[in-house]
Every structure is written in C-alpha cells, then in structure tokens.
Tab-separated table of C-alpha atoms in Angstrom:
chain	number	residue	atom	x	y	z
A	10	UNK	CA	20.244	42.945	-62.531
A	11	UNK	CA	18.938	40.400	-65.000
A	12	UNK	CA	15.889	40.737	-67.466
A	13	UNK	CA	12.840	38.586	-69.039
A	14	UNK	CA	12.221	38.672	-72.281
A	15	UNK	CA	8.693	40.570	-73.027
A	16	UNK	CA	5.619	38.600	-72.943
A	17	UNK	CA	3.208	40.877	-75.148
A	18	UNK	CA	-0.742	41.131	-75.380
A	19	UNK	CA	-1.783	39.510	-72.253
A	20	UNK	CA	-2.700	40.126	-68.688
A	21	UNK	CA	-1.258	36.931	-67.307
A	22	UNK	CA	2.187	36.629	-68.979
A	23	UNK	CA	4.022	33.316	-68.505
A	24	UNK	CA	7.894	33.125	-68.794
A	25	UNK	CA	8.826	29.507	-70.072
A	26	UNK	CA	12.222	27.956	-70.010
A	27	UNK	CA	13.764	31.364	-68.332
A	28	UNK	CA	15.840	31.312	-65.540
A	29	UNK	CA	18.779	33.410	-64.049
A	30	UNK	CA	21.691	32.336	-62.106
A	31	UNK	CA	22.884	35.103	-58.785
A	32	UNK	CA	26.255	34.915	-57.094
A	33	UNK	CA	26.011	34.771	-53.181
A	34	UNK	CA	28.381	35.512	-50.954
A	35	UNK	CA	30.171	32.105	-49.360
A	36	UNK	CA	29.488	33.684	-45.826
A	37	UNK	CA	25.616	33.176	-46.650
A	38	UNK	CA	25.533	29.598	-46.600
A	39	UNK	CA	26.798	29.314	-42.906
A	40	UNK	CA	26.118	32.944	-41.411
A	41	UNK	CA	21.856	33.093	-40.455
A	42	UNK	CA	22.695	37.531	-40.451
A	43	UNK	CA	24.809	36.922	-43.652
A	44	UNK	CA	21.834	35.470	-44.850
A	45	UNK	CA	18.955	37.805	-42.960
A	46	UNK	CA	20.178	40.527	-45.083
A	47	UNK	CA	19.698	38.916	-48.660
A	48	UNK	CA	17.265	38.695	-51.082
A	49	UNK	CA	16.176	38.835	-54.649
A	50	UNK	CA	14.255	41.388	-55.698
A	51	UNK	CA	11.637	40.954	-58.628
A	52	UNK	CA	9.893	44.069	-60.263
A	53	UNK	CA	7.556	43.526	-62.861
A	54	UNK	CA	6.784	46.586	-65.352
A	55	UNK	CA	4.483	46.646	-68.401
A	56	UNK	CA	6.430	47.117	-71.341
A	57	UNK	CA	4.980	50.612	-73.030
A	58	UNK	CA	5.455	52.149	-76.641
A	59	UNK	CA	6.041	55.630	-75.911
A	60	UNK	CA	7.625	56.842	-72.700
A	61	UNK	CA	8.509	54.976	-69.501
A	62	UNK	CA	7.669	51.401	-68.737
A	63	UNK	CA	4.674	51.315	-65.962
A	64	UNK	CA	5.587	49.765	-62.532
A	65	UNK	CA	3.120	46.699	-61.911
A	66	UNK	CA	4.637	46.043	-58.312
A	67	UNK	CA	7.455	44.350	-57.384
A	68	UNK	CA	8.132	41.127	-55.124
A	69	UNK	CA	11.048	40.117	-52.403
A	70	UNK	CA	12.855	37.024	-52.119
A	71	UNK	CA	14.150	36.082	-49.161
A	72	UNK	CA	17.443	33.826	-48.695
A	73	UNK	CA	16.469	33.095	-45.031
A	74	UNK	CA	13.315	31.224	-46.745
A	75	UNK	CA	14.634	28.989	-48.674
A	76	UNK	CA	15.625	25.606	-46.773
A	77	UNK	CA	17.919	22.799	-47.271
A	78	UNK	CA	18.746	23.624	-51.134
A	79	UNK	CA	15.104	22.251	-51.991
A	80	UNK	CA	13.526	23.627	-54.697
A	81	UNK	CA	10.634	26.392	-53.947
A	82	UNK	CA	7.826	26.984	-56.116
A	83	UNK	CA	5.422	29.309	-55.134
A	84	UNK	CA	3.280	32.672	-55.023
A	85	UNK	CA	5.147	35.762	-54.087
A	86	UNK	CA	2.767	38.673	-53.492
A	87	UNK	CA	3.790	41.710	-55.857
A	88	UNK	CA	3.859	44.650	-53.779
A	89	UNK	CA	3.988	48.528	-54.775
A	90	UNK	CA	6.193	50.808	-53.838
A	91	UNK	CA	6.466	51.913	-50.212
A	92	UNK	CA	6.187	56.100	-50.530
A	93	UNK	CA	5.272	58.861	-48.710
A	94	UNK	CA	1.617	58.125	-48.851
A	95	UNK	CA	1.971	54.726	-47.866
A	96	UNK	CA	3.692	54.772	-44.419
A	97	UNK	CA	0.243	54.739	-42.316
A	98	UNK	CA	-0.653	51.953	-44.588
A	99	UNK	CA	-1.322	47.933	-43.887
A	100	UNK	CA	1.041	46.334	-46.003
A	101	UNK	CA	-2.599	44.104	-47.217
A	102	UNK	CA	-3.487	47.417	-48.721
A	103	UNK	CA	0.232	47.394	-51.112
A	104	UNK	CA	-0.506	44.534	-52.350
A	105	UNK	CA	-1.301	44.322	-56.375
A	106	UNK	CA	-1.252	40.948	-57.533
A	107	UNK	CA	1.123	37.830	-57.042
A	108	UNK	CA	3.941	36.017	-59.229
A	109	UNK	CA	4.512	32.518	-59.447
A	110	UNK	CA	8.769	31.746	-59.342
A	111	UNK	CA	10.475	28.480	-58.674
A	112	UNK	CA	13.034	29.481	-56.371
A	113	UNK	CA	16.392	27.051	-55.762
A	114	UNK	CA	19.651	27.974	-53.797
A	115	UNK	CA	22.105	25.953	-54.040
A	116	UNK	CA	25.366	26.875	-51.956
A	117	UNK	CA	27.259	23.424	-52.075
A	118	UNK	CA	28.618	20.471	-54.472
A	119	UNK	CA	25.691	17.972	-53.088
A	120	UNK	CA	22.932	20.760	-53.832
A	121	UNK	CA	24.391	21.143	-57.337
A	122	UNK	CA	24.114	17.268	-57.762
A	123	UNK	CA	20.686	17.102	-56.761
A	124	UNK	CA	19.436	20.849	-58.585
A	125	UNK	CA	21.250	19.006	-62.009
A	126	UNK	CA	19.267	16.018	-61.404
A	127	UNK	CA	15.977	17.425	-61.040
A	128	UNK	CA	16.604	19.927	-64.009
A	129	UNK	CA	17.567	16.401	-65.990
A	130	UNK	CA	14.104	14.864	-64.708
A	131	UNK	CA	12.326	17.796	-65.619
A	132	UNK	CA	13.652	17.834	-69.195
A	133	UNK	CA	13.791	14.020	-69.624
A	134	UNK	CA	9.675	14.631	-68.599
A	135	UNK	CA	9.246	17.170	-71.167
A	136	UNK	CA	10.953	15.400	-73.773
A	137	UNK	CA	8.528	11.728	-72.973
A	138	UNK	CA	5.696	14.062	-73.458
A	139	UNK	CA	7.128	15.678	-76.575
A	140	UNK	CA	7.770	12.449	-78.231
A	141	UNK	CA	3.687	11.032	-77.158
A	142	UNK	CA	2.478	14.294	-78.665
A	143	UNK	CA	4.325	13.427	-81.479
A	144	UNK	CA	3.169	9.780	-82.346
A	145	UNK	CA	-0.133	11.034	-81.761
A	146	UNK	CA	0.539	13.906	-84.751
A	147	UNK	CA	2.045	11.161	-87.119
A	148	UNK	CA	-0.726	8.657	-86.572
A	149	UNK	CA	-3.599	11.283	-87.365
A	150	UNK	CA	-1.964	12.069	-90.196
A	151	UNK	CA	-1.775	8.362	-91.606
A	152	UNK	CA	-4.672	7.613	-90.975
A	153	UNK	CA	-5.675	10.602	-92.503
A	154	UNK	CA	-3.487	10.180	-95.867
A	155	UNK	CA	-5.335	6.483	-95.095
A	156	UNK	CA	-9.010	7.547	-95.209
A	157	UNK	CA	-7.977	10.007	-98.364
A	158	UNK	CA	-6.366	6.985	-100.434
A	159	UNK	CA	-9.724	5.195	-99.832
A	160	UNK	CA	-12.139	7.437	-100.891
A	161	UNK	CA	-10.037	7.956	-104.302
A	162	UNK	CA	-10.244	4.509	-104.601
A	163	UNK	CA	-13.309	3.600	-103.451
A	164	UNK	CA	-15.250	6.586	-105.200
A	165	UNK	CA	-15.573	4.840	-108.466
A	166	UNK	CA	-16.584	1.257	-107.427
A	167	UNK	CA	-20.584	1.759	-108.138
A	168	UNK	CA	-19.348	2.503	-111.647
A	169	UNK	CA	-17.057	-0.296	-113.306
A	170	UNK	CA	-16.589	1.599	-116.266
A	171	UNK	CA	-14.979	4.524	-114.318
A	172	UNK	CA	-13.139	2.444	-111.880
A	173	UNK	CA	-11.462	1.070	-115.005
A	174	UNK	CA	-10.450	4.854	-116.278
A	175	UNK	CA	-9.263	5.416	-112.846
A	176	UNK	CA	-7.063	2.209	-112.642
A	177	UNK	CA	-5.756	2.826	-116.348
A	178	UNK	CA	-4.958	6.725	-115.640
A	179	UNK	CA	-3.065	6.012	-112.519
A	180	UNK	CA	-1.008	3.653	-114.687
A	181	UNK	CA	-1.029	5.593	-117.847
A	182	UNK	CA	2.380	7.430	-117.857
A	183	UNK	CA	4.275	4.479	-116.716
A	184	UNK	CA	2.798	2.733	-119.860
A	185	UNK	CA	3.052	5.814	-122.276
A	186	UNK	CA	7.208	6.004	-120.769
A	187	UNK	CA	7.904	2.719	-121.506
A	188	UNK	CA	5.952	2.549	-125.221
A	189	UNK	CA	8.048	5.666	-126.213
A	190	UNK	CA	11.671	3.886	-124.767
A	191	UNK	CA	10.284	0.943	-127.038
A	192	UNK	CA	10.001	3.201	-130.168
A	193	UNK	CA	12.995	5.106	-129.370
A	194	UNK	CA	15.202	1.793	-129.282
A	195	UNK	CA	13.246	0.443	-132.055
A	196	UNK	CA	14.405	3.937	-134.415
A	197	UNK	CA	18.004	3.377	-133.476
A	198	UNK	CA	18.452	-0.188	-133.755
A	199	UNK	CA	16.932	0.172	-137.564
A	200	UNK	CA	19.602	0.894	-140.107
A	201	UNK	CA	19.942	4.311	-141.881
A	202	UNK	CA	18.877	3.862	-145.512
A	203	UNK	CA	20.392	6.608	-147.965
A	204	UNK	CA	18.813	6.744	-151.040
C-alpha cells in the first residue's frame, strides 16, 4: 500500500514528480496466469477535515496489459465500488470519472536500462526547459534594471541645470570621502604645537 501526498482545493488534482515502485513476483514475467491474476489497484479518496475520507472511485491495473516493458500512459476509468445494489448493474453505469497514470513494468536488466534512460531523457528535457525559462527571467530583468537606469538618467536632460545636480549628487559622497581623508591626513601630518 503506498500513498500520494494531498493535492488540496481543486477538482482536478495533479500529482507531479510522484511515483511508487511494487515488487512482483519473478513467476510473473514468464507465467501469462501468474500474470492474469495481478494488478495494481488505485483508489482515490477526498481528503476530509472531520471524519472519514470520502471514496471518489477507484481504478485497476492490469499486469496482463502492459507489453514489452514499454512505458504506458493513459486514462484508467475510476470505478465505484461493486455492492449489493450494483450487481444488476452495467459496469458503464460504475463508472465516476477517469485518472491519468504512466504505467511501466519492468521485470528484466534490459527493461531497467531502457526505463533509466527514458527517466534520464525526461529529466535532461525538464532541466533544457528550466534553464530557457530561466534566461528568459534574467533578460527581462536587465532589460528592465536597463530601461530604469535610463529614465533616471534621461529624466533631467530638458533641464541642464538639473542634469548637472543629478551628475554632481551621484558623485557627491565619493568627493565628500575623499575631501575628509585629505583633511584628516592633512591634521596628522601638521605638528602638535604646545604653548
């Protein structure tokens, strides 16, 4: 039994980066009843405050589906629970929504070598279009510092006598340091006179 984390405030939750590893018995890989009999179960529930999470439906996975270690991704119809009032019932009439899994068996050393190599694809992808996203980010916001450095600059050109404030401001306390180092080294290099 493994468990999502909790997706909260929507009705179309989305589970990123999650996935869950199952043991299989050897005999599955080679047996077609071995395999027959197995499957993954998935129940989804809506998580509640007070009292019991409510059953959404739930959704089977079947081994026997899953072909030549490939990689499945698709829509598995969420079903409710078969009871007492549902045995006359079309199993159409169960049905309560779908989930979208990717789905991947892998029962041998060559299946693990190609499942590692699409999960490195996949993540190699993700990280291209992380790094894109990212350039993008840092050029809007140089050409934003950019445009900002202009206007402070450029504000004051229709006005020479304030574009001169400006300029001498921006300098100002590099000029008012260095006149007070030159006044400082001035007082010490005078001598002390004692009268």
């Amino acid at each position: 039994s493994r468990r999502t984390y909790k997706v909260e405030k929507t009705l179309s939750p989305q589970w990123s980066r999650q996935a869950f590893v199952f043991d299989v018995p050897e005999k599955a890989s080679y047996d077609p009843r071995e395999t027959r009999r197995l499957s993954i179960l998935c129940v989804v529930k809506s998580s509640e405050k007070f009292g019991k999470d409510k059953f959404l439906g739930q959704a089977y996975i079947h081994l026997r589906n899953l072909k030549d270690q490939k990689e499945d991704v698709g829509w598995f119809p969420l079903m409710g629970k078969l009871g007492q009032r549902d045995i006359g019932r079309d199993s159409v009439d169960r049905v309560r929504g779908s989930i979208r899994l990717r789905v991947h068996w892998v029962h041998d050393l060559t299946g693990l070598i190609e499942y590692n190599c699409l999960w490195s694809d996949r993540r190699l992808e993700t990280l291209r279009r992380t790094k894109v996203g990212m350039k993008r980010q840092l050029a809007n916001l140089q050409k934003i510092a950019k445009e900002k450095q202009d206007c402070a600059e450029f504000s004051f050109v229709g006005v020479p006598a304030l574009a001169t404030m400006y300029k001498k401001r921006k300098s100002a306390p590099f000029e008012q340091e260095n006149t007070s180092k030159v006044k400082e080294e001035r007082a010490a290099a005078q001598p002390l006179r004692i009268q």
